[in-house]
Each structure stands twice: as C-alpha cells, then as structure tokens.
Short mmCIF file of C-alpha atoms in Angstrom, two decimals:
data_model
loop_
_atom_site.label_atom_id
_atom_site.label_comp_id
_atom_site.label_asym_id
_atom_site.label_seq_id
_atom_site.Cartn_x
_atom_site.Cartn_y
_atom_site.Cartn_z
CA MET A 1 -22.64 -24.97 2.08
CA SER A 2 -24.00 -21.52 2.45
CA GLU A 3 -22.83 -20.26 5.88
CA ILE A 4 -19.56 -20.49 7.83
CA THR A 5 -19.52 -19.63 11.67
CA LEU A 6 -16.49 -17.16 12.23
CA VAL A 7 -15.69 -17.49 16.16
CA SER A 8 -13.86 -13.95 17.45
CA LYS A 9 -11.13 -13.47 19.83
CA GLU A 10 -13.54 -12.58 22.85
CA GLY A 11 -15.61 -15.96 21.85
CA THR A 12 -18.61 -14.00 20.09
CA LYS A 13 -19.94 -15.75 17.12
CA ILE A 14 -20.89 -14.95 13.75
CA GLN A 15 -22.37 -16.27 10.72
CA ILE A 16 -21.47 -15.34 7.33
CA SER A 17 -21.80 -16.52 3.93
CA SER A 18 -19.05 -19.24 2.84
CA GLN A 19 -18.35 -16.80 -0.31
CA PHE A 20 -16.68 -14.74 2.40
CA SER A 21 -13.91 -16.74 1.59
CA ASN A 22 -13.52 -14.97 -2.32
CA LEU A 23 -12.04 -12.35 -0.39
CA SER A 24 -9.82 -14.15 2.77
CA GLY A 25 -7.13 -16.37 1.66
CA PHE A 26 -7.46 -17.67 5.28
CA ILE A 27 -10.99 -18.64 5.26
CA HIS A 28 -10.79 -20.53 1.67
CA ASN A 29 -8.04 -22.54 3.12
CA ILE A 30 -9.81 -23.69 5.94
CA LEU A 31 -12.66 -24.19 3.79
CA GLN A 32 -10.96 -26.83 1.71
CA ASP A 33 -11.47 -29.40 4.75
CA TYR A 34 -14.39 -27.57 6.45
CA GLN A 35 -17.36 -29.74 7.77
CA GLN A 36 -20.61 -28.24 8.26
CA ASN A 37 -21.21 -26.65 11.53
CA GLU A 38 -17.56 -26.34 12.20
CA ASP A 39 -16.98 -23.09 14.22
CA ILE A 40 -14.08 -21.01 12.64
CA SER A 41 -11.86 -19.81 15.29
CA LEU A 42 -10.08 -16.22 14.51
CA ALA A 43 -7.63 -15.83 17.51
CA SER A 44 -6.32 -12.59 15.97
CA VAL A 45 -9.47 -11.17 14.97
CA SER A 46 -11.25 -8.79 17.97
CA PHE A 47 -15.34 -8.93 17.61
CA ILE A 48 -14.99 -4.99 16.39
CA ASN A 49 -12.12 -5.97 13.64
CA LEU A 50 -14.37 -8.87 12.58
CA GLN A 51 -17.47 -6.70 12.37
CA MET A 52 -15.63 -3.85 10.32
CA ILE A 53 -14.69 -6.52 7.89
CA LEU A 54 -17.87 -8.17 7.33
CA GLU A 55 -19.08 -4.84 6.73
CA TYR A 56 -16.75 -4.51 3.71
CA ALA A 57 -17.17 -8.06 2.83
CA VAL A 58 -21.25 -7.38 2.63
CA HIS A 59 -20.63 -4.35 0.77
CA HIS A 60 -18.56 -5.56 -1.92
CA ASN A 61 -21.12 -8.23 -2.25
CA PHE A 62 -17.84 -10.81 -1.25
CA GLN A 63 -16.18 -9.90 -4.63
CA VAL A 64 -12.88 -8.56 -4.73
CA PRO A 65 -13.02 -4.93 -5.54
CA GLN A 66 -10.70 -2.70 -7.42
CA PRO A 67 -7.67 -1.78 -5.58
CA PRO A 68 -6.55 1.31 -4.71
CA ARG A 69 -4.43 3.54 -6.94
CA CYS A 70 -0.51 2.56 -6.42
CA PRO A 71 1.24 4.68 -5.90
CA ILE A 72 -1.39 6.98 -4.50
CA THR A 73 -1.65 10.81 -6.14
CA SER A 74 -3.23 12.68 -3.45
CA PRO A 75 -3.55 12.46 0.25
CA ASN A 76 -7.13 12.60 -0.40
CA ILE A 77 -8.06 8.82 0.03
CA ALA A 78 -11.39 9.53 -1.49
CA ASP A 79 -9.25 10.64 -4.98
CA ASN A 80 -7.49 7.35 -4.77
CA VAL A 81 -10.19 4.59 -4.59
CA SER A 82 -13.04 3.77 -7.12
CA ASP A 83 -15.56 3.62 -4.35
CA PRO A 84 -16.39 6.34 -2.48
CA TRP A 85 -18.04 4.01 -0.07
CA ASP A 86 -14.49 2.43 0.73
CA ALA A 87 -13.08 5.99 1.52
CA GLU A 88 -15.93 6.79 3.98
CA PHE A 89 -15.54 3.56 5.67
CA VAL A 90 -11.45 3.95 6.20
CA ASN A 91 -12.40 7.69 6.59
CA ARG A 92 -14.31 6.64 9.87
CA LEU A 93 -11.54 5.10 11.70
CA ASN A 94 -8.71 6.42 13.80
CA GLU A 95 -5.01 5.52 13.38
CA ASP A 96 -5.11 3.03 16.03
CA GLN A 97 -8.46 1.30 14.66
CA ILE A 98 -6.71 1.32 11.29
CA ILE A 99 -3.55 -0.63 12.16
CA ASP A 100 -5.61 -3.10 14.63
CA LEU A 101 -7.55 -3.74 11.54
CA VAL A 102 -4.27 -4.35 9.30
CA THR A 103 -3.21 -6.67 11.70
CA ALA A 104 -6.68 -8.56 11.28
CA THR A 105 -6.81 -8.48 7.72
CA ASN A 106 -2.87 -9.68 7.61
CA PHE A 107 -4.15 -12.50 9.48
CA LEU A 108 -7.33 -13.45 7.65
CA ASP A 109 -5.09 -12.92 4.21
CA MET A 110 -7.61 -10.33 2.79
CA LYS A 111 -5.44 -8.25 0.62
CA SER A 112 -7.78 -5.81 -0.38
CA LEU A 113 -8.97 -4.44 2.85
CA MET A 114 -5.95 -4.40 3.80
CA ASP A 115 -4.38 -2.42 0.80
CA LEU A 116 -7.15 -0.03 1.41
CA CYS A 117 -5.57 0.46 5.25
CA LEU A 118 -2.11 0.69 4.14
CA ALA A 119 -3.28 2.92 1.24
CA LYS A 120 -4.76 5.07 3.95
CA ILE A 121 -2.18 5.61 6.12
CA ALA A 122 0.45 6.46 2.94
CA CYS A 123 -2.10 9.10 2.46
CA MET A 124 -1.45 10.64 5.81
CA PHE A 125 2.33 10.80 4.98
CA LYS A 126 1.66 11.84 0.92
CA TYR A 127 2.86 15.72 0.45
CA LYS A 128 3.65 16.59 4.00
CA ASP A 129 6.99 17.83 4.94
CA ILE A 130 9.58 16.36 7.58
CA GLU A 131 8.30 19.26 10.24
CA THR A 132 5.02 18.29 10.26
CA LEU A 133 5.33 14.47 9.89
CA ARG A 134 7.86 15.14 13.17
CA LYS A 135 5.05 17.22 14.85
CA GLU A 136 2.19 14.54 13.79
CA TYR A 137 3.71 11.55 14.88
CA GLY A 138 5.71 12.33 18.19
CA ILE A 139 9.31 11.87 16.69
CA THR A 140 11.65 13.96 18.70
CA GLU A 141 15.10 12.04 17.84
CA GLU A 142 16.64 14.85 15.38
CA PHE A 143 19.55 14.08 13.17
CA THR A 144 22.59 15.78 14.11
CA ALA A 145 23.81 18.35 11.02
CA GLU A 146 26.23 16.07 9.88
CA ILE A 147 23.28 12.95 9.46
CA GLU A 148 21.26 16.03 7.96
CA GLU A 149 23.83 16.59 5.17
CA LYS A 150 24.52 13.43 4.65
CA LEU A 151 21.01 12.48 3.91
CA LYS A 152 20.70 15.36 1.47
CA SER A 153 23.59 13.95 -0.15
CA ASP A 154 22.19 10.36 -0.42
CA PHE A 155 19.59 11.41 -2.57
CA PRO A 156 20.95 13.80 -4.95
CA TRP A 157 19.02 12.44 -7.56
CA ALA A 158 15.52 12.42 -5.94
CA MET A 159 15.94 16.11 -4.48
CA GLU A 160 17.28 17.04 -8.52
CA ALA A 161 14.11 15.70 -9.58
CA GLU A 162 11.81 17.43 -7.33
CA SER A 163 13.45 21.28 -7.62
CA ASN A 164 12.30 20.44 -11.33
CA ASP A 165 8.92 21.00 -10.45
CA MET B 1 23.69 -0.06 4.50
CA ASP B 2 21.16 -2.65 5.04
CA THR B 3 21.84 -3.77 8.61
CA ILE B 4 19.80 -6.47 10.69
CA PHE B 5 20.13 -6.56 14.26
CA THR B 6 19.70 -10.53 16.01
CA ILE B 7 19.97 -11.26 19.34
CA SER B 8 22.64 -14.08 20.05
CA PHE B 9 24.17 -15.25 23.13
CA SER B 10 25.55 -18.54 24.85
CA VAL B 11 23.72 -20.34 27.78
CA GLY B 12 25.08 -23.26 29.61
CA LEU B 13 25.67 -24.74 32.85
CA PRO B 14 28.70 -22.94 34.87
CA LYS B 15 31.51 -25.26 35.46
CA THR B 16 32.69 -22.98 38.41
CA SER B 17 30.32 -20.88 41.03
CA SER B 18 32.73 -18.44 41.09
CA THR B 19 30.89 -16.06 38.08
CA VAL B 20 28.32 -13.22 39.39
CA CYS B 21 25.11 -12.02 37.55
CA PHE B 22 25.15 -9.20 36.07
CA ASN B 23 21.84 -7.89 36.79
CA CYS B 24 20.98 -9.09 40.61
CA HIS B 25 24.99 -9.11 41.54
CA LYS B 26 24.59 -12.69 42.94
CA LYS B 27 26.63 -15.48 42.37
CA ILE B 28 25.39 -18.35 39.76
CA GLN B 29 25.26 -21.35 41.11
CA ARG B 30 26.58 -24.92 39.58
CA SER B 31 22.87 -26.13 38.85
CA GLU B 32 21.80 -22.81 37.56
CA ILE B 33 21.34 -21.76 33.65
CA ARG B 34 23.59 -19.24 32.87
CA VAL B 35 23.47 -16.76 29.93
CA SER B 36 26.65 -15.59 29.12
CA LYS B 37 27.08 -12.70 26.51
CA LYS B 38 29.76 -10.26 25.07
CA LYS B 39 28.95 -6.75 25.32
CA TYR B 40 31.69 -4.61 23.97
CA ASP B 41 35.23 -6.19 25.14
CA ARG B 42 33.44 -7.08 28.59
CA GLN B 43 31.97 -10.95 29.11
CA LEU B 44 28.67 -10.47 30.98
CA TYR B 45 27.07 -13.38 32.71
CA PHE B 46 23.27 -13.62 34.09
CA HIS B 47 20.57 -15.76 35.64
CA LEU B 48 18.32 -16.91 32.92
CA PRO B 49 15.40 -15.26 34.74
CA CYS B 50 17.67 -12.17 35.10
CA TYR B 51 18.45 -11.67 31.24
CA THR B 52 16.13 -9.55 29.17
CA PRO B 53 17.42 -9.55 25.42
CA GLU B 54 18.42 -6.23 24.20
CA HIS B 55 15.96 -6.06 21.47
CA ASN B 56 12.50 -6.91 21.33
CA LEU B 57 12.94 -9.55 18.65
CA PHE B 58 12.30 -13.01 17.80
CA ILE B 59 14.76 -15.14 18.85
CA LEU B 60 16.26 -17.83 16.25
CA VAL B 61 17.69 -20.66 18.08
CA SER B 62 20.25 -20.65 15.20
CA ASN B 63 22.27 -17.62 16.59
CA LEU B 64 22.67 -19.59 20.20
CA THR B 65 25.17 -21.44 21.33
CA ILE B 66 23.35 -23.95 23.58
CA ASP B 67 25.39 -26.39 26.25
CA LEU B 68 22.56 -27.54 28.49
CA ASP B 69 21.53 -31.11 29.91
CA GLU B 70 18.16 -32.51 29.08
CA ASN B 71 16.19 -30.82 32.28
CA SER B 72 17.55 -27.60 31.78
CA GLY B 73 16.94 -27.52 28.04
CA LEU B 74 13.27 -28.14 28.69
CA ILE B 75 13.42 -25.20 30.98
CA PHE B 76 15.18 -23.40 28.59
CA GLU B 77 13.43 -24.27 25.56
CA ASN B 78 9.89 -22.87 27.97
CA TRP B 79 11.72 -19.57 28.57
CA LEU B 80 12.60 -19.22 24.62
CA ASN B 81 9.11 -19.94 23.88
CA SER B 82 7.83 -17.50 26.09
CA TRP B 83 9.74 -14.91 24.96
CA ASN B 84 9.11 -15.77 21.21
CA SER B 85 5.70 -15.85 21.99
CA HIS B 86 5.33 -12.15 21.90
CA PHE B 87 7.19 -11.91 18.21
CA LEU B 88 6.68 -12.49 14.62
CA PRO B 89 9.79 -14.85 13.10
CA PRO B 90 11.71 -12.50 10.83
CA ASP B 91 10.92 -12.47 7.34
CA PRO B 92 14.50 -13.70 5.37
CA ASN B 93 13.57 -11.05 2.80
CA ILE B 94 13.75 -8.34 5.44
CA SER B 95 16.90 -7.07 6.68
CA ILE B 96 16.67 -3.67 8.61
CA ALA B 97 17.73 -1.98 11.71
CA TRP B 98 15.43 -1.83 14.62
CA ASN B 99 15.22 1.56 15.90
CA LYS B 100 13.32 3.45 18.88
CA THR B 101 10.09 4.43 17.64
CA LYS B 102 7.88 7.01 19.18
CA SER B 103 4.51 6.69 16.96
CA PHE B 104 2.30 3.95 16.06
CA GLU B 105 1.87 2.00 18.81
CA VAL B 106 2.70 -1.26 17.52
CA PRO B 107 5.01 -4.21 18.17
CA LYS B 108 8.36 -3.36 16.15
CA CYS B 109 8.20 -6.53 14.53
CA LYS B 110 4.98 -5.56 12.91
CA ARG B 111 5.86 -2.10 12.51
CA LEU B 112 8.70 -2.87 10.26
CA ARG B 113 6.45 -4.79 7.92
CA LEU B 114 3.54 -2.26 7.87
CA LEU B 115 5.71 0.80 6.74
CA ILE B 116 7.58 -0.92 4.03
CA ASN B 117 3.76 -2.32 2.69
CA VAL B 118 2.80 1.72 3.44
CA PHE B 119 5.72 3.06 1.68
CA GLU B 120 4.99 0.68 -1.53
CA PHE B 121 2.08 3.19 -1.97
CA LEU B 122 4.34 6.26 -2.53
CA THR B 123 6.51 7.50 -4.75
CA TYR B 124 10.40 7.55 -4.65
CA GLN B 125 9.94 11.65 -4.19
CA ASP B 126 7.92 10.85 -1.17
CA ILE B 127 10.08 8.41 0.32
CA CYS B 128 13.34 9.57 -0.26
CA CYS B 129 13.15 13.87 -0.08
CA ASN B 130 10.41 13.58 2.84
CA LEU B 131 9.87 10.52 4.65
CA ALA B 132 13.71 9.56 4.60
CA SER B 133 14.89 12.74 6.67
CA VAL B 134 12.06 12.56 9.02
CA SER B 135 13.94 9.82 11.57
CA LYS B 136 16.41 7.23 11.81
CA GLU B 137 13.66 4.21 11.55
CA PHE B 138 12.27 5.58 8.22
CA TYR B 139 15.93 6.34 6.90
CA GLU B 140 16.39 3.08 7.56
CA ILE B 141 13.48 2.16 5.56
CA SER B 142 13.98 4.47 2.64
CA TRP B 143 17.40 1.99 1.79
CA ASN B 144 15.44 -1.55 2.41
CA ASN B 145 16.32 -3.69 -0.57
CA TYR B 146 12.99 -5.17 -0.45
CA LEU B 147 11.10 -1.94 -0.74
CA TRP B 148 13.11 -1.02 -3.70
CA GLY B 149 12.44 -3.84 -4.97
CA ALA B 150 9.01 -3.82 -4.59
CA LEU B 151 8.90 -0.24 -5.81
CA PHE B 152 10.97 -1.21 -9.26
CA GLN B 153 8.61 -3.98 -9.62
CA ARG B 154 5.44 -1.80 -9.68
CA ASP B 155 7.19 1.31 -11.24
CA PHE B 156 9.07 -0.81 -14.13
CA ASN B 157 7.54 -4.01 -14.16
CA LYS B 158 10.22 -6.26 -14.32
CA LEU B 159 11.28 -8.22 -11.31
CA CYS B 160 14.39 -7.26 -9.72
CA GLU B 161 16.50 -9.77 -7.72
CA GLY B 162 19.66 -9.69 -5.75
CA ASN B 163 20.83 -6.96 -3.33
CA GLU B 164 21.12 -4.04 -5.47
CA CYS B 165 17.44 -3.06 -6.00
CA ARG B 166 17.86 0.36 -5.15
CA LYS B 167 20.66 0.86 -7.47
CA LEU B 168 18.94 -0.75 -10.50
CA TYR B 169 16.25 1.66 -9.58
CA ILE B 170 17.96 4.55 -9.65
CA ASP B 171 19.64 3.37 -12.84
CA THR B 172 16.52 2.37 -14.98
CA PHE B 173 14.96 5.68 -13.78
CA PHE B 174 17.70 7.79 -15.00
CA ASN B 175 18.73 5.74 -18.11
CA CYS B 176 15.21 4.30 -19.50
CA CYS B 177 12.73 6.17 -21.51
CA THR B 178 9.14 6.57 -19.53
CA ARG B 179 7.22 5.17 -22.24
CA CYS B 180 9.49 2.60 -23.79
CA GLY B 181 11.49 1.46 -20.96
CA ILE B 182 14.40 1.19 -23.37
CA SER B 183 17.76 3.09 -22.95
CA SER B 184 18.62 5.94 -25.45
CA ASN B 185 21.30 8.73 -25.88
CA LYS B 186 18.90 10.74 -27.45
CA TYR B 187 16.34 11.93 -25.25
CA ILE B 188 14.31 14.51 -23.35
CA ARG B 189 14.56 15.18 -19.95
CA CYS B 190 10.62 15.97 -19.20
CA THR B 191 9.89 18.07 -16.68
CA LEU B 192 6.47 17.33 -15.91
CA LEU B 193 7.11 13.31 -15.20
CA LYS B 194 10.50 14.16 -13.45
CA ARG B 195 12.15 11.29 -16.10
CA ILE B 196 13.26 11.42 -19.30
CA ILE B 197 11.67 10.46 -22.42
CA CYS B 198 13.72 9.01 -25.69
CA LYS B 199 12.87 11.08 -28.91
CA ASN B 200 11.44 8.23 -31.03
CA CYS B 201 8.45 8.42 -28.41
CA PHE B 202 8.50 11.98 -27.57
CA GLU B 203 7.87 12.62 -31.45
CA SER B 204 4.94 9.99 -31.36
CA LYS B 205 1.57 11.08 -31.28
CA SER B 206 1.04 9.68 -27.54
CA CYS B 207 3.59 12.38 -26.67
CA GLU B 208 1.39 15.36 -28.07
CA LEU B 209 1.01 18.24 -25.24
CA LEU B 210 -2.76 18.96 -24.59
CA ASP B 211 -4.44 22.18 -22.87
CA LYS B 212 -6.99 21.83 -20.58
CA ASN B 213 -9.69 23.62 -23.32
CA THR B 214 -8.62 20.55 -25.76
CA ILE B 215 -8.59 18.07 -23.30
CA LYS B 216 -12.67 18.61 -22.45
CA ARG B 217 -13.38 19.08 -26.30
CA VAL B 218 -11.60 15.76 -27.11
CA TYR B 219 -12.58 13.68 -24.37
CA GLY B 220 -16.03 15.72 -23.15
CA ILE B 221 -14.72 15.45 -19.48
CA ASN B 222 -14.01 18.12 -16.70
CA THR B 223 -10.01 18.34 -15.87
CA LYS B 224 -11.18 18.78 -12.02
CA TYR B 225 -12.26 14.79 -12.15
CA LEU B 226 -8.57 13.67 -13.71
CA ASN B 227 -6.10 15.00 -11.02
CA LEU B 228 -3.52 15.53 -13.59
CA LYS B 229 -0.23 17.72 -13.26
CA TYR B 230 0.19 20.47 -16.18
CA HIS B 231 3.02 22.03 -17.85
CA ILE B 232 2.69 25.90 -17.86
CA GLY B 233 2.92 27.16 -21.54
CA ASN B 234 5.50 29.41 -23.31
CA ASN B 235 2.59 31.86 -23.07
CA GLY B 236 1.81 31.42 -19.59
CA ASN B 237 -1.71 31.02 -20.04
CA ARG B 238 -2.08 27.54 -21.34
CA ARG B 239 -1.59 24.36 -18.96
CA LEU B 240 -0.36 21.09 -21.09
CA CYS B 241 -0.03 17.86 -20.44
CA TYR B 242 0.81 14.83 -22.40
CA LYS B 243 -1.68 12.68 -24.15
CA PHE B 244 -0.33 9.47 -22.58
CA LEU B 245 -1.00 10.67 -19.37
CA VAL B 246 -4.35 12.54 -20.12
CA GLU B 247 -5.54 9.36 -21.69
CA ALA B 248 -4.49 7.25 -18.47
CA ALA B 249 -6.36 9.18 -16.65
CA VAL B 250 -9.55 9.66 -18.81
CA LYS B 251 -9.66 5.84 -18.96
CA GLU B 252 -9.48 5.30 -15.38
CA ARG B 253 -12.30 8.04 -14.67
CA ARG B 254 -14.72 6.61 -17.08
CA GLY B 255 -13.99 2.79 -15.90
CA MET B 256 -14.77 4.11 -12.33
CA ILE B 257 -17.89 6.13 -13.11
CA LYS B 258 -19.08 2.54 -15.43
CA ASN B 259 -18.49 0.20 -12.10
CA LYS B 260 -20.10 2.70 -10.01
CA VAL B 261 -23.28 2.90 -12.22
CA VAL B 262 -23.08 -1.08 -12.64
CA GLN B 263 -23.08 -1.19 -9.05
CA LEU B 264 -26.29 0.86 -8.79
CA LEU B 265 -28.21 -0.65 -11.36
CA SER B 266 -27.59 -3.75 -10.36
CA ASP B 267 -28.58 -2.64 -6.80
CA LYS B 268 -31.93 -1.21 -8.07
CA TYR B 269 -32.66 -3.50 -11.04
CA GLY B 270 -31.03 -6.55 -10.32
CA SER B 271 -27.60 -7.73 -12.38
CA ASN B 272 -29.73 -9.89 -14.65
CA HIS B 273 -31.54 -6.47 -15.90
CA ASP B 274 -31.31 -5.65 -19.71
CA MET B 275 -29.91 -2.39 -19.01
CA THR B 276 -27.20 -3.62 -16.34
CA LYS B 277 -26.07 -6.54 -19.00
CA ILE B 278 -25.96 -3.58 -21.67
CA VAL B 279 -23.82 -0.88 -19.44
CA SER B 280 -21.53 -4.05 -18.47
CA SER B 281 -20.65 -4.55 -21.73
CA ILE B 282 -19.78 -0.84 -22.29
CA ASP B 283 -16.09 -0.51 -23.67
CA THR B 284 -14.17 2.14 -21.62
CA ASN B 285 -11.33 2.33 -24.02
CA ASP B 286 -13.38 2.97 -27.16
CA MET B 287 -15.44 6.19 -26.14
CA ASP B 288 -13.87 8.41 -28.43
CA GLN B 289 -13.98 8.65 -32.25
CA ILE B 290 -11.30 11.31 -33.11
CA ARG B 291 -11.72 12.58 -36.81
CA LYS B 292 -8.74 14.90 -38.10
CA THR B 293 -8.79 17.43 -35.93
CA TYR B 294 -9.80 17.50 -31.97
CA TYR B 295 -12.81 19.94 -33.02
CA LYS B 296 -14.32 17.59 -34.56
CA ILE B 297 -16.20 15.14 -32.15
CA THR B 298 -18.60 12.48 -32.97
CA TYR B 299 -20.14 10.37 -30.50
CA HIS B 300 -19.38 6.69 -30.63
CA PRO B 301 -21.95 5.04 -33.03
CA LYS B 302 -23.56 2.69 -30.60
CA ILE B 303 -25.36 5.46 -28.91
CA SER B 304 -27.09 6.57 -32.23
CA ASN B 305 -27.54 3.22 -33.97
CA GLU B 306 -27.35 -0.01 -32.22
CA ILE B 307 -28.93 0.43 -28.88
CA PRO B 308 -31.90 2.97 -29.33
CA TYR B 309 -32.49 3.58 -25.11
CA GLU B 310 -32.66 6.83 -24.54
CA SER B 311 -31.43 6.17 -20.83
CA TYR B 312 -28.86 4.04 -22.76
CA LYS B 313 -27.65 7.26 -24.16
CA MET B 314 -28.05 9.29 -20.60
CA ILE B 315 -25.67 6.51 -19.19
CA TYR B 316 -23.35 6.14 -21.75
CA SER B 317 -23.03 9.87 -21.80
CA ALA B 318 -22.38 10.10 -18.05
CA ILE B 319 -19.82 7.42 -18.34
CA ARG B 320 -17.88 8.97 -21.05
CA ASN B 321 -18.04 12.99 -19.40
CA GLY B 322 -16.87 11.16 -16.51
CA GLY B 323 -19.40 12.91 -14.15
CA LEU B 324 -22.65 11.05 -12.19
CA ASN B 325 -24.81 13.69 -9.92
CA PHE B 326 -27.92 12.77 -8.21
CA ALA B 327 -30.21 14.68 -10.69
CA ARG B 328 -28.51 12.70 -13.34
CA LEU B 329 -28.98 9.79 -11.88
CA SER B 330 -32.87 10.42 -11.46
CA LYS B 331 -33.12 11.33 -14.79
CA ILE B 332 -31.66 7.93 -15.47
CA TYR B 333 -33.59 5.91 -13.38
CA ASP B 334 -36.76 7.40 -14.98
CA LEU B 335 -35.83 6.82 -18.35
CA ILE B 336 -35.06 3.39 -17.68
CA LYS B 337 -38.81 3.16 -16.58
CA LYS B 338 -39.97 4.53 -19.86
CA ASP B 339 -37.42 2.19 -21.91
CA PHE B 340 -38.30 -0.94 -20.17
CA PRO B 341 -41.92 -0.29 -18.36
#
C-alpha cells in the first residue's frame, strides 16, 4: 500500500504516502485494518490545517524529526529547534492558526508537530514580565493587593533563586 | 489548592405542580422534567430546557441524581448528549479550577490542557515568577499536580507519583545536587544554575570554569552559537561557564549541524551516496582531542588519516566549528565534485 486518501472536515480529498503513519498515531492505528481505496475521514481537521500538516510531513520525509528543546532557552523559536525550516514554518502562523493546528495534531496524534506548536506558544511567554503578558493577551482581571502578597509568599524559593542573578 | 469544578444537580419529575422555574417564573407541571439545584442555601428549580449549567464543562452522569421514567429518561439523555457534544470529557489526571478567560479563543476544556502542555516547555522560574502572577487561571495552573509531575520527570528524570509533585519538586530542587542527584550536606550554591552542586561534583573536572576564549580554543566553536549564560569572573573581564554546560551545548550544536549537513547531502546526492554515509557516521561526541592543556588541540585523527577526502575534512571542520554558511556549503559541493568525479 503506497498511498492513502485523507478527507478533510470540508470533504476535500488529499492523497498522501502511507508513510504518513510514521508521524501520526491516529493514521497508524487506522492502517492496521485499512482496505485499499478506502477514504480516511478526518472530521476534526480542516483543509487548511491538513495542507499544513502534509507540508510539514513532506519536508521531514515522513520521519519523526528531532523534538524542540525542552525547556526552551530562548524566546526565539529558531534557537529551540534543530531545523530552521521548522521555525520558519511555525513563525508564519498567527496565534489562532497555531491553536487550530494544535487541535488538529492532537486529533491526529502527531506529537512532533504538536510539540513544535506548543514550543512556539511557550516562546511567546518566555522572559516576558507580568504586565507585558497581561497587555498582550488582553487580561484585565487583576489581583487585589492581598492576593499579590500571597502570590509572592507562595513561591519565595523561586523568587530567591531568580534574585541571585 | 487543587480544586475541580463539576456540574451536579438532581433531575426528576415533580410530585406536585407547585414549584416555579427560577428562569421563566412559570409553574413546573407534573409531566415536565424538573432540574433542582442547590445554590448557597437556596433550592432552585428549572424546566429542563430553561436550565443552563453554570460552567461550560462536560457533565458526568455519576455527578447527577436522576429519578426519571423511561420516556423522560430518553428526553434527558438527548439533552445531556447535546450539551456534552461541545466539550471533551475530563481527564482524571487533571484537576483544576475553570476561570474566566480572555485571551486564546479556545473552548475551556481544551484550553486547560493546551496551557498545561505549553507550561511543560517552560522552566519553574518562568512559571512561578512570571506566569503565576498574570491571571487567576495561570495561577491555578502553576499549582497543578499534573504539571509539576511532568516538570519533575523532565528535570530530575524520575517518575513522580501521588498528589504532592510540587512539594517533591521543590524538595528535590533544594536538597539534591544538580550533577549527581544525590542529597548532600556539603554543597555549594551555584548562582549560574540557581541550584546546588555537592562538593564531590564541584571538585570534579566537569565543573571547571571555562572562559569564552578557552571555549573557542578548546572546542573551536564560536560562543555565539551556544546560547550559554556566563558568570562574571572575579576581575570583571572574564565570562565564565561550567565545562559540563559548555559540553552539552557544544554537543547539541554539532548534532544540529550534522543533521543539517546530512539532510542537504541527501537532498542533493541521495542517501546512498558515499559522502552522505560517511557524514552520517560522524560521532559528534568525540570531536575534540584534548591534551594536557587546553592550548594544544589536535584535530580528530580521522580527518588526516582514515578518510583522505578534502570535502570530508571541510565538512568535519564545519560540524566541529558549529557553523555552516552558504559560501562554505558551495565550497563543500565543489570539493565533493572533485573527490567523487
């Protein structure tokens, strides 16, 4: 069996090598009882996401690439992945597209691409102070002075470690 | 601290028609399905279609008290399935409060898991010092047992069982040596790592401090590629870093460049080409031959003796130095043409 047919949420069919099962646990399981010329319906994956997923799979030659660095060490995703193409791929997506892609990869059980997207979101949080994060994500709820004090007393060890810089 | 919001209520057929729906203020007839829910110290009643659960969560049947006959049971089942179709069933390993959210536009159940998975890519400093104070939701996540269990496994390479992963993480963090993981009374608090190192490890060679120039001389790699943090030396001019950190960073960089070169060669010449095979077999852990002092470095013998190709020497050197640019790549391709006509 060399090719399989994936059907997106919108009903669009895409043919792809069955090697895609190396990257996706969902497809791997389906191929256990797959009959030729059968369509594989991906009810939770839109056509746009499916195209992106296939682009990623084809670039990596259907092999699982090196995972991103964990924990990440820099707010720049390019410093945390071994293949610069991965950084370019994920950098051209906006926040909502990344989250859609995470949901789609979760459905397809594609850990490698999911980790890449999660690492990208983590990069958005890295080395940012509280106020910047609140501003960027439109968080208006504020802690009262008492809660702020409690927060500081919850993690004194972390604060202490940080102040040793 | 870990709390979980669940949806629980009673559903049944009223014995009298004297109760009034809290939502539409009309009487609930005997034949109509009635939802009763206690709020504070008040008992509230609703028609089933008038009732909206207070949290956007999957409803577990085990949390409900159901007293219905067969027909009304089917109606209720349809209502329940319709509500639950919007949400993921809860993960039994995750317990967390569901707060109001204002940023990512994601359903709340998915959002929680998403954020926990994102936090797993961050350090404890990021989580505790910055993110915990951003919002109530992030604060709740910063106490999540599942998250700390994952961090514990990642940082200490051990499984954490039970409900006190956070406590265990802190205990291990404070009392165990960064290098050997053993708790010791004699230790040095290392400001660069913000962790402790036991005296035995501290006196070993791997904890030697190297400055930027030495790193360049020993490993032949530009320090800008390594993403390292440095101590400021006593005289204020030298930037110092522990040898084991440098070696880990060097290994990672070389591994990355090697993979990149192998990928490029496979794309250009195919994975069966001799040069692709030779480069794939390079061991990036063993690229430095260090003599008695760091000042006398020789290249790996493989370069000069075993494989005579000029192109190989250049590739080996590029991997060892952790740098690969377009000009160098063109030269490599030219040399491969000469070596493999």
